[in-house]
Amino acid sequence: MCLFCFSSDPMSADEMKGKYGEAFAPYANNTNKFDITMCQAPCKECPCWATSMICLPCAQVHMRKKALNHINPGSGWSNYMCCQGMFGGCCCLQPGDCCESSCPVPCMCLEACLCPGLATSVNSMLIRQQYGLGLDEDDVRLIRCSNCLMCFAVILSCIGICFDWDGEQECIRIVNCIADVTFCCVSGCMTAQVNREIKLREKEAPKREAMER
């Protein structure tokens, strides 16, 4: 129920700032949507959603290869790049210059383990980009809810460093646990949503080819 406390309004200009916001900005006003919303994913793609939550990094490695080969069939890992270049680089670590061409799978494993949130978002954005899919109301609410909890957990941890109070550690652990579980749930929903879209598009592809002939 707390999910509905967050606005479903389109993302504001402030929310589209920064690398993460700028990456989602091009899709904010697209009218086409995924076949299912993220809130529908646990029911309609339950196995994928549950598996993704249990082992998020492994799920993102599998989904990245699936998305890349859906866009360019038979390409394997040849088109892999760290975060597919969508979030830029950091200092000396720049997408395309991190040995991706010589060892793409180990690089993808590092990306999924060190930055699971970004890896999940990139997989989603690959399919959004391919089919011009926008953000629906559930997407916006879930992303805002997850971001809010993560920020609250960080702020509370910082306060705990500066001040002491009874039950401080227990309170911080509870909030961190809630934030982590929410993050895993949202990431699982996003992964299941992408998996559903890929399956649907691949099922429809032969029909479209037959109609074009």
XYZ file of N, CA and C in Angstrom:
639
model
N 0.823 -1.211 0.000
C 0.000 0.000 0.000
C 0.860 1.265 0.000
N 2.030 1.216 0.657
C 2.865 2.412 0.736
C 3.336 2.845 -0.647
N 3.325 1.908 -1.616
C 3.737 2.236 -2.979
C 2.893 3.370 -3.547
N 1.594 3.380 -3.201
C 0.684 4.372 -3.754
C 0.845 5.742 -3.104
N 1.727 5.840 -2.098
C 2.046 7.151 -1.515
C 2.951 7.938 -2.460
N 3.569 7.234 -3.422
C 4.472 7.892 -4.356
C 3.719 8.260 -5.630
N 4.050 9.422 -6.153
C 3.355 9.945 -7.328
C 3.655 9.103 -8.570
N 2.639 8.984 -9.425
C 2.816 8.299 -10.705
C 2.972 9.300 -11.839
N 3.092 10.593 -11.467
C 3.261 11.637 -12.483
C 4.557 11.409 -13.251
N 4.614 11.884 -14.501
C 5.858 11.744 -15.278
C 7.044 12.327 -14.525
N 8.220 11.801 -14.797
C 9.426 12.256 -14.121
C 9.653 13.740 -14.371
N 10.013 14.448 -13.309
C 10.248 15.889 -13.410
C 11.637 16.165 -13.990
N 11.890 17.435 -14.297
C 13.189 17.827 -14.853
C 14.318 17.521 -13.871
N 14.057 17.729 -12.569
C 15.079 17.457 -11.551
C 15.419 15.976 -11.477
N 14.404 15.124 -11.646
C 14.630 13.677 -11.577
C 15.395 13.162 -12.792
N 15.425 13.957 -13.862
C 16.129 13.540 -15.069
C 17.564 14.062 -15.110
N 18.009 14.638 -13.988
C 19.384 15.102 -13.903
C 20.291 13.966 -13.447
N 21.585 14.111 -13.699
C 22.528 13.066 -13.316
C 22.563 11.960 -14.355
N 23.545 11.077 -14.252
C 23.719 10.023 -15.253
C 22.513 9.095 -15.322
N 21.958 8.738 -14.150
C 20.840 7.788 -14.115
C 19.581 8.423 -14.713
N 19.302 9.651 -14.286
C 18.123 10.350 -14.790
C 18.210 10.630 -16.271
N 19.393 11.029 -16.735
C 19.578 11.334 -18.149
C 19.423 10.094 -19.008
N 19.782 8.928 -18.459
C 19.652 7.682 -19.222
C 18.183 7.320 -19.447
N 17.323 7.593 -18.443
C 15.901 7.273 -18.571
C 15.105 8.368 -19.278
N 15.641 9.596 -19.301
C 14.919 10.747 -19.853
C 14.377 10.539 -21.271
N 15.135 9.940 -22.203
C 14.617 9.800 -23.569
C 13.345 8.961 -23.681
N 13.071 8.134 -22.660
C 11.914 7.238 -22.730
C 10.723 7.743 -21.916
N 10.904 8.856 -21.223
C 9.880 9.335 -20.281
C 8.540 9.614 -20.941
N 8.547 10.138 -22.164
C 7.301 10.540 -22.811
C 6.846 9.587 -23.913
N 7.516 8.463 -24.054
C 7.098 7.489 -25.069
C 5.753 6.882 -24.694
N 4.865 6.759 -25.668
C 3.522 6.231 -25.382
C 3.471 4.710 -25.397
N 4.360 4.058 -26.142
C 4.394 2.596 -26.143
C 4.926 2.094 -24.809
N 4.387 0.981 -24.329
C 4.772 0.447 -23.024
C 5.158 -1.025 -23.132
N 5.798 -1.530 -22.081
C 6.060 -2.962 -21.983
C 4.727 -3.709 -21.936
N 4.749 -4.983 -22.293
C 3.520 -5.784 -22.291
C 2.918 -5.871 -20.899
N 3.778 -5.928 -19.872
C 3.295 -5.944 -18.483
C 4.006 -4.855 -17.698
N 3.359 -4.362 -16.655
C 4.003 -3.391 -15.771
C 4.876 -4.146 -14.777
N 5.712 -3.432 -14.066
C 6.571 -4.093 -13.086
C 5.762 -4.683 -11.942
N 4.632 -4.053 -11.611
C 3.782 -4.591 -10.542
C 3.103 -5.895 -10.954
N 2.915 -6.096 -12.253
C 2.297 -7.328 -12.747
C 3.312 -8.459 -12.899
N 4.591 -8.103 -12.937
C 5.643 -9.085 -13.201
C 5.677 -10.268 -12.220
N 5.537 -10.048 -10.892
C 5.605 -11.203 -9.976
C 4.535 -12.263 -10.243
N 3.379 -11.862 -10.735
C 2.301 -12.816 -11.018
C 2.421 -13.420 -12.411
N 2.757 -12.588 -13.398
C 2.759 -13.054 -14.790
C 4.091 -13.645 -15.235
N 5.166 -13.336 -14.518
C 6.487 -13.918 -14.818
C 7.138 -14.357 -13.513
N 6.388 -15.139 -12.727
C 6.825 -15.502 -11.374
C 8.169 -16.223 -11.323
N 8.422 -17.245 -12.160
C 9.716 -17.945 -12.077
C 10.903 -17.022 -12.313
N 10.793 -16.169 -13.329
C 11.882 -15.238 -13.649
C 12.062 -14.226 -12.527
N 10.959 -13.712 -12.005
C 11.019 -12.727 -10.919
C 11.683 -13.323 -9.677
N 11.246 -14.529 -9.284
C 11.794 -15.177 -8.082
C 13.271 -15.517 -8.263
N 13.636 -16.053 -9.432
C 15.032 -16.415 -9.701
C 15.930 -15.186 -9.677
N 15.444 -14.096 -10.237
C 16.229 -12.861 -10.267
C 16.482 -12.329 -8.871
N 15.478 -12.452 -7.998
C 15.645 -11.986 -6.626
C 16.640 -12.848 -5.860
N 16.620 -14.158 -6.117
C 17.504 -15.074 -5.395
C 18.961 -14.845 -5.781
N 19.212 -14.654 -7.078
C 20.592 -14.427 -7.541
C 20.585 -13.343 -8.613
N 20.526 -12.096 -8.175
C 20.417 -10.968 -9.097
C 21.588 -10.858 -10.074
N 22.852 -10.963 -9.622
C 23.959 -10.843 -10.581
C 23.905 -11.883 -11.698
N 23.633 -13.142 -11.335
C 23.558 -14.207 -12.350
C 22.441 -13.926 -13.355
N 21.316 -13.452 -12.841
C 20.177 -13.140 -13.708
C 20.519 -12.032 -14.694
N 21.298 -11.035 -14.244
C 21.640 -9.921 -15.131
C 22.642 -10.329 -16.206
N 23.557 -11.226 -15.869
C 24.494 -11.745 -16.880
C 23.710 -12.485 -17.967
N 22.803 -13.347 -17.544
C 21.982 -14.105 -18.498
C 21.108 -13.170 -19.332
N 20.492 -12.180 -18.673
C 19.575 -11.286 -19.377
C 20.309 -10.369 -20.347
N 21.545 -9.966 -20.000
C 22.298 -9.105 -20.920
C 22.588 -9.839 -22.232
N 23.024 -11.097 -22.108
C 23.296 -11.870 -23.319
C 22.011 -12.075 -24.119
N 20.920 -12.333 -23.413
C 19.633 -12.544 -24.085
C 19.177 -11.283 -24.810
N 19.336 -10.134 -24.169
C 18.923 -8.859 -24.780
C 19.805 -8.513 -25.975
N 21.121 -8.673 -25.830
C 22.037 -8.352 -26.921
C 21.788 -9.233 -28.140
N 21.517 -10.505 -27.892
C 21.285 -11.426 -29.011
C 19.862 -11.330 -29.554
N 18.968 -10.754 -28.788
C 17.629 -10.468 -29.314
C 17.712 -9.305 -30.302
N 18.509 -8.305 -29.960
C 18.665 -7.130 -30.828
C 19.511 -7.465 -32.060
N 20.589 -8.224 -31.838
C 21.474 -8.647 -32.936
C 21.662 -10.155 -32.853
N 20.728 -10.920 -33.452
C 20.773 -12.388 -33.347
C 22.128 -12.975 -33.737
N 22.581 -13.914 -32.917
C 23.825 -14.615 -33.200
C 25.086 -13.816 -32.896
N 24.952 -12.669 -32.250
C 26.129 -11.826 -31.992
C 26.916 -12.260 -30.766
N 26.332 -13.152 -29.954
C 27.028 -13.593 -28.745
C 27.305 -12.424 -27.821
N 28.583 -12.313 -27.414
C 28.983 -11.205 -26.535
C 29.740 -10.125 -27.303
N 29.754 -10.195 -28.631
C 30.582 -9.268 -29.420
C 30.183 -7.807 -29.258
N 28.926 -7.535 -28.912
C 28.472 -6.147 -28.760
C 28.448 -5.693 -27.298
N 29.035 -6.510 -26.420
C 29.018 -6.130 -25.002
C 29.972 -4.982 -24.714
N 29.522 -4.081 -23.857
C 30.336 -2.975 -23.359
C 29.883 -2.721 -21.924
N 30.759 -2.260 -21.082
C 30.398 -2.001 -19.698
C 29.206 -1.045 -19.634
N 28.103 -1.525 -19.062
C 26.847 -0.774 -18.985
C 26.389 -0.293 -20.359
N 26.891 -0.932 -21.402
C 26.589 -0.582 -22.805
C 26.842 0.898 -23.076
N 27.727 1.502 -22.279
C 28.089 2.900 -22.467
C 27.009 3.891 -22.081
N 25.945 3.419 -21.422
C 24.790 4.279 -21.141
C 25.000 5.229 -19.967
N 25.952 4.922 -19.088
C 26.160 5.761 -17.914
C 27.532 6.417 -17.889
N 28.212 6.394 -19.021
C 29.527 7.006 -19.068
C 30.536 6.224 -18.250
N 31.676 6.846 -17.976
C 32.724 6.168 -17.220
C 33.086 6.909 -15.949
N 34.147 6.455 -15.330
C 34.622 7.073 -14.082
C 36.150 7.067 -14.096
N 36.732 8.265 -14.149
C 38.188 8.408 -14.161
C 38.805 7.605 -15.311
N 39.670 6.651 -14.967
C 40.350 5.879 -16.016
C 39.516 4.713 -16.518
N 38.385 4.434 -15.865
C 37.517 3.332 -16.280
C 36.447 3.863 -17.228
N 36.616 3.593 -18.503
C 35.693 4.079 -19.516
C 35.116 2.902 -20.308
N 33.806 2.918 -20.600
C 33.195 1.838 -21.382
C 33.924 1.650 -22.712
N 34.231 0.412 -23.035
C 34.943 0.106 -24.272
C 36.434 -0.030 -24.075
N 36.940 0.479 -22.943
C 38.382 0.403 -22.661
C 38.673 -0.438 -21.432
N 37.755 -1.336 -21.091
C 37.919 -2.168 -19.881
C 38.113 -3.638 -20.240
N 38.759 -3.915 -21.363
C 39.037 -5.300 -21.822
C 37.755 -6.063 -22.162
N 36.653 -5.354 -22.478
C 35.397 -6.044 -22.787
C 35.511 -6.930 -24.030
N 36.281 -6.477 -25.022
C 36.368 -7.232 -26.274
C 37.103 -8.550 -26.102
N 38.104 -8.580 -25.215
C 38.897 -9.804 -25.029
C 38.300 -10.745 -23.978
N 37.616 -10.194 -22.967
C 37.017 -11.051 -21.929
C 35.666 -10.465 -21.493
N 34.669 -10.508 -22.385
C 33.366 -9.898 -22.086
C 32.620 -10.530 -20.920
N 32.686 -11.858 -20.798
C 31.926 -12.531 -19.735
C 32.451 -12.164 -18.342
N 33.771 -12.226 -18.090
C 34.264 -11.790 -16.772
C 33.918 -10.326 -16.488
N 33.989 -9.468 -17.531
C 33.664 -8.051 -17.340
C 32.187 -7.886 -16.975
N 31.323 -8.650 -17.638
C 29.896 -8.580 -17.344
C 29.615 -9.094 -15.937
N 30.335 -10.127 -15.532
C 30.158 -10.659 -14.173
C 30.550 -9.608 -13.131
N 31.639 -8.888 -13.402
C 32.050 -7.815 -12.489
C 31.003 -6.705 -12.449
N 30.491 -6.336 -13.618
C 29.454 -5.303 -13.678
C 28.228 -5.708 -12.864
N 27.794 -6.964 -13.035
C 26.592 -7.440 -12.345
C 26.789 -7.546 -10.839
N 28.009 -7.893 -10.415
C 28.279 -8.041 -8.977
C 28.530 -6.701 -8.289
N 29.254 -5.813 -8.957
C 29.614 -4.531 -8.347
C 28.521 -3.474 -8.515
N 27.798 -3.540 -9.624
C 26.748 -2.537 -9.909
C 25.468 -3.232 -10.381
N 24.851 -4.052 -9.533
C 23.671 -4.816 -9.980
C 22.501 -3.927 -10.399
N 22.343 -2.777 -9.731
C 21.249 -1.872 -10.088
C 21.421 -1.308 -11.482
N 22.640 -0.876 -11.799
C 22.914 -0.336 -13.125
C 22.784 -1.423 -14.195
N 23.273 -2.625 -13.888
C 23.181 -3.734 -14.841
C 21.723 -4.051 -15.169
N 20.869 -4.031 -14.146
C 19.442 -4.294 -14.346
C 18.809 -3.201 -15.204
N 19.143 -1.949 -14.905
C 18.586 -0.819 -15.659
C 19.029 -0.850 -17.117
N 20.286 -1.211 -17.353
C 20.805 -1.259 -18.720
C 20.048 -2.300 -19.545
N 19.796 -3.479 -18.957
C 19.053 -4.511 -19.674
C 17.661 -4.012 -20.066
N 17.033 -3.285 -19.151
C 15.722 -2.712 -19.430
C 15.805 -1.663 -20.534
N 16.828 -0.813 -20.451
C 16.951 0.274 -21.421
C 17.311 -0.216 -22.817
N 17.994 -1.349 -22.904
C 18.288 -1.918 -24.222
C 16.992 -2.229 -24.975
N 16.035 -2.819 -24.255
C 14.753 -3.168 -24.885
C 13.893 -1.920 -25.087
N 13.939 -0.990 -24.134
C 13.220 0.290 -24.308
C 13.708 1.005 -25.566
N 15.020 1.034 -25.726
C 15.633 1.710 -26.861
C 15.267 1.028 -28.174
N 15.258 -0.283 -28.162
C 14.976 -1.043 -29.381
C 13.550 -0.817 -29.876
N 12.603 -0.733 -28.950
C 11.193 -0.648 -29.335
C 10.514 0.672 -28.943
N 11.299 1.631 -28.468
C 10.738 2.932 -28.113
C 9.700 2.857 -27.012
N 9.984 2.092 -25.956
C 9.032 1.883 -24.870
C 9.219 2.925 -23.771
N 8.116 3.426 -23.244
C 8.163 4.453 -22.209
C 8.018 3.881 -20.810
N 7.907 4.776 -19.835
C 7.729 4.405 -18.432
C 6.248 4.478 -18.090
N 5.687 3.385 -17.539
C 4.291 3.446 -17.118
C 4.220 3.896 -15.661
N 3.010 4.056 -15.158
C 2.823 4.593 -13.802
C 3.466 3.709 -12.737
N 3.344 2.393 -12.888
C 3.945 1.475 -11.911
C 5.462 1.588 -11.905
N 6.051 1.726 -13.102
C 7.503 1.875 -13.197
C 7.962 3.081 -12.381
N 7.293 4.211 -12.608
C 7.681 5.459 -11.938
C 7.529 5.335 -10.430
N 6.401 4.758 -9.975
C 6.173 4.606 -8.531
C 7.230 3.712 -7.889
N 7.491 2.568 -8.514
C 8.451 1.627 -7.940
C 9.853 2.208 -7.889
N 10.263 2.886 -8.944
C 11.593 3.480 -8.985
C 11.715 4.553 -7.908
N 10.684 5.386 -7.755
C 10.703 6.435 -6.726
C 10.718 5.842 -5.326
N 9.940 4.800 -5.112
C 9.875 4.147 -3.804
C 11.227 3.547 -3.439
N 11.831 2.824 -4.373
C 13.130 2.195 -4.121
C 14.205 3.241 -3.864
N 14.241 4.295 -4.685
C 15.244 5.356 -4.511
C 15.076 6.056 -3.166
N 13.825 6.290 -2.767
C 13.540 6.966 -1.504
C 14.037 6.137 -0.327
N 13.768 4.836 -0.350
C 14.197 3.961 0.747
C 15.720 3.863 0.818
N 16.363 3.776 -0.348
C 17.825 3.693 -0.357
C 18.441 4.975 0.204
N 17.900 6.123 -0.183
C 18.396 7.416 0.330
C 18.170 7.524 1.840
N 16.986 7.081 2.285
C 16.673 7.137 3.720
C 17.627 6.264 4.517
N 17.953 5.090 3.968
C 18.880 4.181 4.647
C 20.266 4.805 4.774
N 20.728 5.460 3.714
C 22.045 6.115 3.742
C 22.050 7.259 4.750
N 20.983 8.091 4.727
C 20.896 9.229 5.656
C 20.886 8.745 7.106
N 20.107 7.678 7.364
C 20.019 7.150 8.726
C 21.365 6.599 9.186
N 22.090 5.956 8.270
C 23.422 5.435 8.612
C 24.375 6.576 8.951
N 24.273 7.684 8.210
C 25.127 8.850 8.479
C 24.789 9.477 9.831
N 23.485 9.549 10.133
C 23.061 10.090 11.433
C 23.581 9.204 12.562
N 23.549 7.873 12.324
C 24.020 6.925 13.332
C 25.498 7.085 13.633
N 26.283 7.561 12.660
C 27.712 7.787 12.868
C 27.936 9.003 13.781
N 27.054 10.017 13.623
C 27.222 11.285 14.360
C 26.558 11.283 15.735
N 25.467 10.524 15.859
C 24.709 10.558 17.123
C 24.441 9.143 17.613
N 24.307 9.003 18.922
C 23.993 7.719 19.536
C 22.631 7.802 20.215
N 21.840 6.749 20.070
C 20.565 6.664 20.780
C 20.232 5.196 21.014
N 19.335 4.946 21.946
C 18.973 3.570 22.272
C 18.349 2.888 21.059
N 18.814 1.692 20.745
C 18.268 0.932 19.620
C 18.746 1.424 18.270
N 19.836 2.189 18.279
C 20.354 2.785 17.040
C 20.685 1.721 15.990
N 21.485 0.741 16.374
C 21.924 -0.273 15.415
C 20.754 -1.105 14.882
N 19.820 -1.444 15.771
C 18.651 -2.234 15.359
C 17.811 -1.458 14.338
N 17.632 -0.164 14.615
C 16.850 0.693 13.721
C 17.502 0.775 12.340
N 18.812 0.971 12.329
C 19.544 1.071 11.060
C 19.483 -0.244 10.294
N 19.632 -1.363 11.012
C 19.573 -2.680 10.350
C 18.211 -2.920 9.719
N 17.149 -2.555 10.438
C 15.784 -2.760 9.919
C 15.559 -1.950 8.644
N 15.954 -0.671 8.684
C 15.762 0.195 7.512
C 16.598 -0.306 6.337
N 17.848 -0.698 6.611
C 18.705 -1.223 5.543
C 18.127 -2.498 4.952
N 17.579 -3.339 5.812
C 16.974 -4.596 5.351
C 15.775 -4.314 4.446
N 14.910 -3.377 4.869
C 13.733 -3.014 4.062
C 14.174 -2.450 2.712
N 15.195 -1.573 2.737
C 15.692 -0.974 1.496
C 16.275 -2.033 0.565
N 17.041 -2.987 1.131
C 17.651 -4.048 0.320
C 16.598 -4.966 -0.290
N 15.595 -5.339 0.516
C 14.528 -6.218 0.010
C 13.737 -5.517 -1.095
N 13.445 -4.223 -0.880
C 12.722 -3.459 -1.902
C 13.530 -3.373 -3.183
N 14.839 -3.118 -3.046
C 15.718 -3.050 -4.216
C 15.703 -4.368 -4.988
N 15.806 -5.480 -4.268
C 15.790 -6.798 -4.924
C 14.464 -7.062 -5.611
N 13.361 -6.674 -4.954
C 12.029 -6.879 -5.540
C 11.866 -6.069 -6.828
N 12.265 -4.792 -6.769
C 12.140 -3.920 -7.938
C 13.032 -4.421 -9.074
N 14.249 -4.826 -8.748
C 15.166 -5.354 -9.764
C 14.615 -6.633 -10.381
N 14.016 -7.491 -9.540
C 13.399 -8.715 -10.046
C 12.227 -8.413 -10.961
N 11.435 -7.408 -10.584
C 10.288 -7.006 -11.413
C 10.750 -6.484 -12.765
N 11.802 -5.669 -12.754
C 12.323 -5.100 -13.997
C 12.891 -6.188 -14.905
N 13.584 -7.149 -14.292
C 14.157 -8.260 -15.060
C 13.060 -9.113 -15.682
N 12.038 -9.433 -14.894
C 10.920 -10.243 -15.399
C 10.158 -9.506 -16.502
N 10.035 -8.202 -16.365
C 9.360 -7.385 -17.374
C 10.109 -7.450 -18.713
N 11.428 -7.352 -18.644
C 12.261 -7.423 -19.850
C 12.192 -8.808 -20.473
N 12.264 -9.834 -19.630
C 12.202 -11.211 -20.123
C 10.887 -11.474 -20.854
N 9.790 -10.983 -20.284
C 8.465 -11.142 -20.900
C 8.411 -10.453 -22.263
N 8.969 -9.255 -22.337
C 8.930 -8.492 -23.593
C 9.739 -9.185 -24.683
N 10.899 -9.707 -24.316
C 11.735 -10.411 -25.302
C 11.006 -11.640 -25.826
N 10.415 -12.421 -24.932
C 9.679 -13.619 -25.348
C 8.531 -13.263 -26.273
N 7.802 -12.214 -25.937
C 6.654 -11.786 -26.739
C 7.094 -11.321 -28.122
N 8.142 -10.506 -28.177
C 8.622 -9.985 -29.461
C 9.157 -11.103 -30.348
N 9.854 -12.085 -29.755
C 10.396 -13.187 -30.546
C 9.288 -14.103 -31.058
N 8.206 -14.192 -30.286
C 7.062 -14.995 -30.716
C 6.338 -14.313 -31.875
N 6.296 -12.987 -31.841
C 5.582 -12.230 -32.874
C 6.407 -12.043 -34.143
N 7.729 -12.172 -34.058
C 8.620 -11.907 -35.200
C 8.262 -12.746 -36.430
N 8.076 -14.085 -36.329
C 7.726 -14.866 -37.527
C 6.412 -14.404 -38.169
N 5.447 -13.990 -37.340
C 4.165 -13.529 -37.867
C 4.345 -12.230 -38.660
N 5.183 -11.318 -38.140
C 5.431 -10.058 -38.831
C 6.144 -10.310 -40.162
N 7.108 -11.241 -40.151
C 7.848 -11.551 -41.387
C 6.918 -12.140 -42.428
N 5.996 -13.007 -41.984
C 5.041 -13.616 -42.930
C 4.122 -12.569 -43.527
N 3.689 -11.617 -42.699
C 2.800 -10.553 -43.187
C 3.523 -9.643 -44.171
N 4.823 -9.378 -43.921
C 5.586 -8.518 -44.812
C 5.796 -9.169 -46.166
N 5.868 -10.492 -46.191
C 6.024 -11.204 -47.474
C 4.727 -11.184 -48.270
